[in-house]
PDB file of C-alpha atoms and ligand atoms in Angstrom:
ATOM      1  CA  MET A   1      78.972 -31.260-137.128  1.00  0.00           C
ATOM      2  CA  HIS A   2      75.715 -29.900-136.102  1.00  0.00           C
ATOM      3  CA  GLY A   3      73.603 -32.964-136.181  1.00  0.00           C
ATOM      4  CA  LYS A   4      74.249 -33.548-139.832  1.00  0.00           C
ATOM      5  CA  SER A   5      77.055 -36.041-139.359  1.00  0.00           C
ATOM      6  CA  ASN A   6      78.486 -38.627-137.296  1.00  0.00           C
ATOM      7  CA  THR A   7      81.963 -38.156-138.414  1.00  0.00           C
ATOM      8  CA  LEU A   8      84.397 -35.592-137.521  1.00  0.00           C
ATOM      9  CA  THR A   9      85.984 -34.438-140.700  1.00  0.00           C
ATOM     10  CA  GLY A  10      89.674 -33.973-140.664  1.00  0.00           C
ATOM     11  CA  ALA A  11      90.147 -35.729-137.100  1.00  0.00           C
ATOM     12  CA  MET A  12      92.973 -38.278-136.884  1.00  0.00           C
ATOM     13  CA  ALA A  13      92.079 -41.735-137.044  1.00  0.00           C
ATOM     14  CA  ASN A  14      90.840 -42.768-133.690  1.00  0.00           C
ATOM     15  CA  GLU A  15      89.825 -46.360-133.096  1.00  0.00           C
ATOM     16  CA  VAL A  16      88.077 -45.621-129.911  1.00  0.00           C
ATOM     17  CA  PHE A  17      86.015 -42.735-131.323  1.00  0.00           C
ATOM     18  CA  ASP A  18      85.240 -45.112-134.210  1.00  0.00           C
ATOM     19  CA  ALA A  19      83.816 -47.709-132.110  1.00  0.00           C
ATOM     20  CA  VAL A  20      81.677 -45.295-130.331  1.00  0.00           C
ATOM     21  CA  ARG A  21      80.482 -43.935-133.484  1.00  0.00           C
ATOM     22  CA  THR A  22      79.595 -46.970-135.120  1.00  0.00           C
ATOM     23  CA  VAL A  23      78.383 -49.187-132.259  1.00  0.00           C
ATOM     24  CA  LEU A  24      74.711 -50.082-132.188  1.00  0.00           C
ATOM     25  CA  ALA A  25      72.391 -52.115-130.464  1.00  0.00           C
ATOM     26  CA  VAL A  26      72.277 -55.557-132.159  1.00  0.00           C
ATOM     27  CA  ARG A  27      69.289 -57.755-131.559  1.00  0.00           C
ATOM     28  CA  GLU A  28      69.624 -60.518-134.208  1.00  0.00           C
ATOM     29  CA  TYR A  29      72.581 -62.734-134.271  1.00  0.00           C
ATOM     30  CA  GLN A  30      74.266 -65.449-136.534  1.00  0.00           C
ATOM     31  CA  ASP A  31      73.925 -68.891-135.112  1.00  0.00           C
ATOM     32  CA  LYS A  32      77.840 -68.952-134.693  1.00  0.00           C
ATOM     33  CA  PRO A  33      79.746 -69.508-131.421  1.00  0.00           C
ATOM     34  CA  ILE A  34      82.191 -66.680-129.988  1.00  0.00           C
ATOM     35  CA  PRO A  35      85.556 -68.072-129.436  1.00  0.00           C
ATOM     36  CA  LYS A  36      86.521 -68.435-125.831  1.00  0.00           C
ATOM     37  CA  ASP A  37      89.391 -65.976-126.216  1.00  0.00           C
ATOM     38  CA  VAL A  38      86.950 -63.295-127.604  1.00  0.00           C
ATOM     39  CA  LEU A  39      84.820 -63.885-124.432  1.00  0.00           C
ATOM     40  CA  GLN A  40      87.915 -63.719-122.218  1.00  0.00           C
ATOM     41  CA  LEU A  41      88.816 -60.372-123.943  1.00  0.00           C
ATOM     42  CA  ILE A  42      85.417 -58.729-123.269  1.00  0.00           C
ATOM     43  CA  ALA A  43      85.553 -59.990-119.622  1.00  0.00           C
ATOM     44  CA  GLU A  44      88.945 -58.281-119.290  1.00  0.00           C
ATOM     45  CA  ALA A  45      87.554 -55.043-120.583  1.00  0.00           C
ATOM     46  CA  GLY A  46      84.807 -55.367-117.842  1.00  0.00           C
ATOM     47  CA  ARG A  47      87.426 -56.211-115.234  1.00  0.00           C
ATOM     48  CA  LEU A  48      89.826 -53.458-115.984  1.00  0.00           C
ATOM     49  CA  THR A  49      87.138 -50.706-115.946  1.00  0.00           C
ATOM     50  CA  ALA A  50      87.851 -47.887-113.290  1.00  0.00           C
ATOM     51  CA  SER A  51      85.233 -47.596-110.438  1.00  0.00           C
ATOM     52  CA  GLY A  52      84.662 -45.168-107.498  1.00  0.00           C
ATOM     53  CA  SER A  53      87.481 -45.796-105.165  1.00  0.00           C
ATOM     54  CA  ASN A  54      88.529 -48.684-107.137  1.00  0.00           C
ATOM     55  CA  LYS A  55      86.149 -50.710-105.246  1.00  0.00           C
ATOM     56  CA  GLN A  56      85.056 -52.865-108.495  1.00  0.00           C
ATOM     57  CA  PRO A  57      81.616 -53.668-107.116  1.00  0.00           C
ATOM     58  CA  TRP A  58      80.639 -55.979-109.869  1.00  0.00           C
ATOM     59  CA  HIS A  59      80.403 -59.506-111.028  1.00  0.00           C
ATOM     60  CA  PHE A  60      79.836 -60.558-114.672  1.00  0.00           C
ATOM     61  CA  VAL A  61      78.529 -64.143-115.281  1.00  0.00           C
ATOM     62  CA  PHE A  62      79.063 -65.451-118.992  1.00  0.00           C
ATOM     63  CA  VAL A  63      76.440 -67.785-120.248  1.00  0.00           C
ATOM     64  CA  THR A  64      76.885 -69.970-123.295  1.00  0.00           C
ATOM     65  CA  ASP A  65      74.409 -72.654-122.368  1.00  0.00           C
ATOM     66  CA  ARG A  66      71.525 -72.659-124.788  1.00  0.00           C
ATOM     67  CA  GLN A  67      68.998 -73.514-122.305  1.00  0.00           C
ATOM     68  CA  LYS A  68      70.083 -70.712-119.768  1.00  0.00           C
ATOM     69  CA  LEU A  69      70.148 -68.178-122.818  1.00  0.00           C
ATOM     70  CA  GLN A  70      66.604 -69.216-123.623  1.00  0.00           C
ATOM     71  CA  GLU A  71      65.739 -68.911-119.922  1.00  0.00           C
ATOM     72  CA  LEU A  72      67.213 -65.314-119.800  1.00  0.00           C
ATOM     73  CA  GLY A  73      65.436 -64.533-122.880  1.00  0.00           C
ATOM     74  CA  ARG A  74      62.041 -65.446-121.275  1.00  0.00           C
ATOM     75  CA  LEU A  75      62.831 -63.821-117.738  1.00  0.00           C
ATOM     76  CA  VAL A  76      64.030 -60.423-119.319  1.00  0.00           C
ATOM     77  CA  ARG A  77      60.711 -59.467-121.130  1.00  0.00           C
ATOM     78  CA  THR A  78      62.588 -56.561-122.981  1.00  0.00           C
ATOM     79  CA  GLY A  79      65.224 -58.754-124.483  1.00  0.00           C
ATOM     80  CA  PRO A  80      63.609 -62.019-125.688  1.00  0.00           C
ATOM     81  CA  TYR A  81      66.230 -61.963-128.344  1.00  0.00           C
ATOM     82  CA  THR A  82      68.604 -63.415-125.692  1.00  0.00           C
ATOM     83  CA  ALA A  83      67.305 -66.798-126.459  1.00  0.00           C
ATOM     84  CA  GLN A  84      68.999 -66.851-129.978  1.00  0.00           C
ATOM     85  CA  ALA A  85      72.321 -65.081-128.891  1.00  0.00           C
ATOM     86  CA  ALA A  86      75.624 -66.949-128.822  1.00  0.00           C
ATOM     87  CA  ALA A  87      76.466 -66.039-125.383  1.00  0.00           C
ATOM     88  CA  ALA A  88      75.024 -63.418-122.578  1.00  0.00           C
ATOM     89  CA  ILE A  89      76.598 -61.687-119.782  1.00  0.00           C
ATOM     90  CA  VAL A  90      74.624 -61.209-116.456  1.00  0.00           C
ATOM     91  CA  VAL A  91      75.869 -58.001-114.775  1.00  0.00           C
ATOM     92  CA  GLY A  92      75.707 -57.957-111.099  1.00  0.00           C
ATOM     93  CA  ALA A  93      76.171 -54.761-108.993  1.00  0.00           C
ATOM     94  CA  GLU A  94      76.881 -54.872-105.215  1.00  0.00           C
ATOM     95  CA  ARG A  95      73.683 -53.856-103.465  1.00  0.00           C
ATOM     96  CA  ASP A  96      75.596 -51.971-100.604  1.00  0.00           C
ATOM     97  CA  ASN A  97      77.634 -49.745-102.660  1.00  0.00           C
ATOM     98  CA  PRO A  98      75.752 -46.401-103.718  1.00  0.00           C
ATOM     99  CA  LEU A  99      78.063 -45.881-106.833  1.00  0.00           C
ATOM    100  CA  ALA A 100      77.588 -49.394-108.117  1.00  0.00           C
ATOM    101  CA  VAL A 101      75.159 -48.569-110.811  1.00  0.00           C
ATOM    102  CA  SER A 102      77.541 -45.906-112.305  1.00  0.00           C
ATOM    103  CA  ASP A 103      80.600 -48.099-111.905  1.00  0.00           C
ATOM    104  CA  VAL A 104      78.760 -51.167-113.503  1.00  0.00           C
ATOM    105  CA  SER A 105      77.353 -48.950-116.324  1.00  0.00           C
ATOM    106  CA  ARG A 106      80.958 -48.022-117.077  1.00  0.00           C
ATOM    107  CA  ALA A 107      82.045 -51.537-117.284  1.00  0.00           C
ATOM    108  CA  ILE A 108      79.112 -52.617-119.365  1.00  0.00           C
ATOM    109  CA  GLN A 109      80.003 -49.926-122.073  1.00  0.00           C
ATOM    110  CA  SER A 110      83.644 -51.288-121.857  1.00  0.00           C
ATOM    111  CA  MET A 111      82.520 -54.649-122.635  1.00  0.00           C
ATOM    112  CA  ILE A 112      80.117 -53.653-125.458  1.00  0.00           C
ATOM    113  CA  LEU A 113      82.807 -51.504-127.001  1.00  0.00           C
ATOM    114  CA  ALA A 114      85.464 -54.253-126.681  1.00  0.00           C
ATOM    115  CA  ALA A 115      82.924 -56.672-128.170  1.00  0.00           C
ATOM    116  CA  TRP A 116      82.230 -54.458-131.163  1.00  0.00           C
ATOM    117  CA  ALA A 117      85.921 -53.949-131.834  1.00  0.00           C
ATOM    118  CA  GLU A 118      85.924 -57.851-132.351  1.00  0.00           C
ATOM    119  CA  GLY A 119      82.979 -57.973-134.610  1.00  0.00           C
ATOM    120  CA  VAL A 120      80.458 -59.001-131.836  1.00  0.00           C
ATOM    121  CA  GLY A 121      77.191 -57.356-131.299  1.00  0.00           C
ATOM    122  CA  SER A 122      75.428 -56.970-128.176  1.00  0.00           C
ATOM    123  CA  ASN A 123      73.013 -54.705-126.333  1.00  0.00           C
ATOM    124  CA  TRP A 124      71.779 -53.937-122.808  1.00  0.00           C
ATOM    125  CA  THR A 125      68.597 -55.445-121.611  1.00  0.00           C
ATOM    126  CA  GLY A 126      66.596 -55.185-118.486  1.00  0.00           C
ATOM    127  CA  PHE A 127      67.180 -52.908-115.468  1.00  0.00           C
ATOM    128  CA  THR A 128      67.484 -54.039-111.780  1.00  0.00           C
ATOM    129  CA  GLY A 129      65.113 -56.287-109.793  1.00  0.00           C
ATOM    130  CA  HIS A 130      65.813 -59.458-111.720  1.00  0.00           C
ATOM    131  CA  ASP A 131      66.340 -61.736-108.585  1.00  0.00           C
ATOM    132  CA  ASP A 132      65.111 -64.678-110.944  1.00  0.00           C
ATOM    133  CA  VAL A 133      68.181 -63.993-113.093  1.00  0.00           C
ATOM    134  CA  ARG A 134      70.517 -63.634-110.221  1.00  0.00           C
ATOM    135  CA  ASP A 135      69.281 -67.067-109.003  1.00  0.00           C
ATOM    136  CA  LEU A 136      69.495 -68.613-112.329  1.00  0.00           C
ATOM    137  CA  VAL A 137      73.152 -68.048-112.647  1.00  0.00           C
ATOM    138  CA  GLY A 138      73.880 -68.337-108.976  1.00  0.00           C
ATOM    139  CA  LEU A 139      74.888 -64.836-108.088  1.00  0.00           C
ATOM    140  CA  PRO A 140      74.969 -63.998-104.044  1.00  0.00           C
ATOM    141  CA  ASP A 141      72.078 -62.181-102.706  1.00  0.00           C
ATOM    142  CA  SER A 142      74.463 -59.374-102.319  1.00  0.00           C
ATOM    143  CA  PHE A 143      74.218 -58.406-105.823  1.00  0.00           C
ATOM    144  CA  ASN A 144      71.592 -56.747-107.846  1.00  0.00           C
ATOM    145  CA  VAL A 145      71.294 -57.814-111.526  1.00  0.00           C
ATOM    146  CA  ILE A 146      71.553 -54.449-113.548  1.00  0.00           C
ATOM    147  CA  ALA A 147      71.668 -55.765-117.043  1.00  0.00           C
ATOM    148  CA  VAL A 148      71.809 -58.832-119.126  1.00  0.00           C
ATOM    149  CA  LEU A 149      73.968 -58.264-122.196  1.00  0.00           C
ATOM    150  CA  PRO A 150      73.203 -60.782-125.118  1.00  0.00           C
ATOM    151  CA  LEU A 151      76.268 -61.336-127.465  1.00  0.00           C
ATOM    152  CA  GLY A 152      76.513 -62.470-131.066  1.00  0.00           C
ATOM    153  CA  TYR A 153      77.874 -61.866-134.518  1.00  0.00           C
ATOM    154  CA  PRO A 154      75.252 -59.573-136.192  1.00  0.00           C
ATOM    155  CA  LYS A 155      72.940 -61.509-138.544  1.00  0.00           C
ATOM    156  CA  ARG A 156      72.347 -58.266-140.700  1.00  0.00           C
ATOM    157  CA  LYS A 157      75.009 -55.745-142.030  1.00  0.00           C
ATOM    158  CA  LEU A 158      74.447 -52.707-139.983  1.00  0.00           C
ATOM    159  CA  GLY A 159      74.551 -49.199-141.221  1.00  0.00           C
ATOM    160  CA  LYS A 160      77.861 -48.264-139.576  1.00  0.00           C
ATOM    161  CA  GLY A 161      77.547 -44.890-137.813  1.00  0.00           C
ATOM    162  CA  LEU A 162      74.073 -44.206-138.911  1.00  0.00           C
ATOM    163  CA  LYS A 163      72.403 -43.128-135.571  1.00  0.00           C
ATOM    164  CA  ASN A 164      69.177 -41.577-134.563  1.00  0.00           C
ATOM    165  CA  ARG A 165      70.776 -38.885-132.143  1.00  0.00           C
ATOM    166  CA  LYS A 166      69.851 -35.251-131.060  1.00  0.00           C
ATOM    167  CA  PRO A 167      71.846 -32.654-132.848  1.00  0.00           C
ATOM    168  CA  ALA A 168      75.184 -31.447-131.355  1.00  0.00           C
ATOM    169  CA  ASN A 169      73.748 -27.960-130.399  1.00  0.00           C
ATOM    170  CA  GLU A 170      71.074 -29.556-128.081  1.00  0.00           C
ATOM    171  CA  VAL A 171      73.617 -31.964-126.346  1.00  0.00           C
ATOM    172  CA  TYR A 172      76.792 -30.018-125.800  1.00  0.00           C
ATOM    173  CA  SER A 173      77.882 -26.356-125.208  1.00  0.00           C
ATOM    174  CA  ALA A 174      80.846 -23.940-124.677  1.00  0.00           C
ATOM    175  CA  GLU A 175      81.451 -22.390-121.396  1.00  0.00           C
ATOM    176  CA  LYS A 176      77.757 -21.705-121.009  1.00  0.00           C
ATOM    177  CA  PHE A 177      74.481 -23.542-121.959  1.00  0.00           C
ATOM    178  CA  GLY A 178      73.461 -22.780-125.665  1.00  0.00           C
ATOM    179  CA  ASN A 179      76.889 -21.610-126.991  1.00  0.00           C
ATOM    180  CA  PRO A 180      77.984 -23.650-129.785  1.00  0.00           C
ATOM    181  CA  LEU A 181      81.216 -25.812-129.098  1.00  0.00           C
TER     182      LEU A 181
HETATM  183  C1  FMN B 201      70.340 -48.446-119.753  1.00  0.00           C
HETATM  184  C2  FMN B 201      69.986 -48.982-121.058  1.00  0.00           C
HETATM  185  C3  FMN B 201      68.840 -49.810-121.036  1.00  0.00           C
HETATM  186  C4  FMN B 201      68.505 -50.480-122.265  1.00  0.00           C
HETATM  187  N1  FMN B 201      67.435 -51.561-122.129  1.00  0.00           N
HETATM  188  C5  FMN B 201      66.895 -52.157-123.226  1.00  0.00           C
HETATM  189  C6  FMN B 201      66.141 -53.131-123.253  1.00  0.00           C
HETATM  190  O1  FMN B 201      65.638 -53.581-122.167  1.00  0.00           O
HETATM  191  N2  FMN B 201      65.734 -53.819-124.379  1.00  0.00           N
HETATM  192  C7  FMN B 201      66.457 -53.418-125.580  1.00  0.00           C
HETATM  193  O2  FMN B 201      66.043 -54.070-126.605  1.00  0.00           O
HETATM  194  N3  FMN B 201      67.167 -52.560-125.612  1.00  0.00           N
HETATM  195  C8  FMN B 201      67.613 -51.607-124.527  1.00  0.00           C
HETATM  196  N4  FMN B 201      68.532 -50.858-124.689  1.00  0.00           N
HETATM  197  C9  FMN B 201      69.080 -50.346-126.042  1.00  0.00           C
HETATM  198  C10 FMN B 201      68.613 -49.026-126.456  1.00  0.00           C
HETATM  199  O3  FMN B 201      67.049 -48.913-126.812  1.00  0.00           O
HETATM  200  C11 FMN B 201      69.195 -48.561-127.691  1.00  0.00           C
HETATM  201  O4  FMN B 201      70.698 -48.592-127.554  1.00  0.00           O
HETATM  202  C12 FMN B 201      68.943 -47.049-128.014  1.00  0.00           C
HETATM  203  O5  FMN B 201      67.603 -47.206-128.583  1.00  0.00           O
HETATM  204  C13 FMN B 201      69.706 -46.484-129.105  1.00  0.00           C
HETATM  205  O6  FMN B 201      69.960 -47.367-130.398  1.00  0.00           O
HETATM  206  P1  FMN B 201      71.501 -47.995-130.844  1.00  0.00           P
HETATM  207  O7  FMN B 201      72.246 -48.339-129.624  1.00  0.00           O
HETATM  208  O8  FMN B 201      70.956 -48.905-131.732  1.00  0.00           O
HETATM  209  O9  FMN B 201      72.065 -46.516-131.392  1.00  0.00           O
HETATM  210  C14 FMN B 201      68.940 -50.102-123.524  1.00  0.00           C
HETATM  211  C15 FMN B 201      70.168 -49.202-123.741  1.00  0.00           C
HETATM  212  C16 FMN B 201      70.486 -48.689-122.404  1.00  0.00           C
HETATM  213  C17 FMN B 201      71.676 -47.792-122.429  1.00  0.00           C
END
């Protein structure tokens, strides 16, 4: 598997691995709402994520209002396409918790993968310092906005599993750096 393929030949079916293998950053969305129960499932994936000392130093604000989505697309310069998304999650991390960024990043991945398994594409946009976004959704000052995650059904068919990644031998080793696994 040294960089040639994203699949593990001979591996048993593994839906979690498959989601990791195929998920991609989705930046173009269909004009189609996401059902409430799907948004709820994505929220639960975030809520159920583990965190350091189980502190759960996060809050996720789900936005579907078109005007607010447009405002999010304007405020986060690296994610203007949020304006066309069906929904977005504003992800807040508690400022006074030194592990919050790690915890929240893990919750973000849970939500991205849960969304993907429902056919909903998403992406991570922005990174810290968005007090304007925090104020837009009324998060208390004690939170730092770590990301805005636009959500939507992908507009285009995505090449499932075709990823641009470093080859395996550059990324992991057995026992000692450089020994192939
Ligand atoms: C921490 C982090 C921050 C990111 N920030 C942005 C961003 O601001 N705007 C954007 O369009 N994509 C952003 N991305 C998406 C990455 O660029 C993308 O996942 C990466 O290029 C790999 O592409 P793929 O997910 O389609 O395989 C971010 C991803 C991560 C993990």
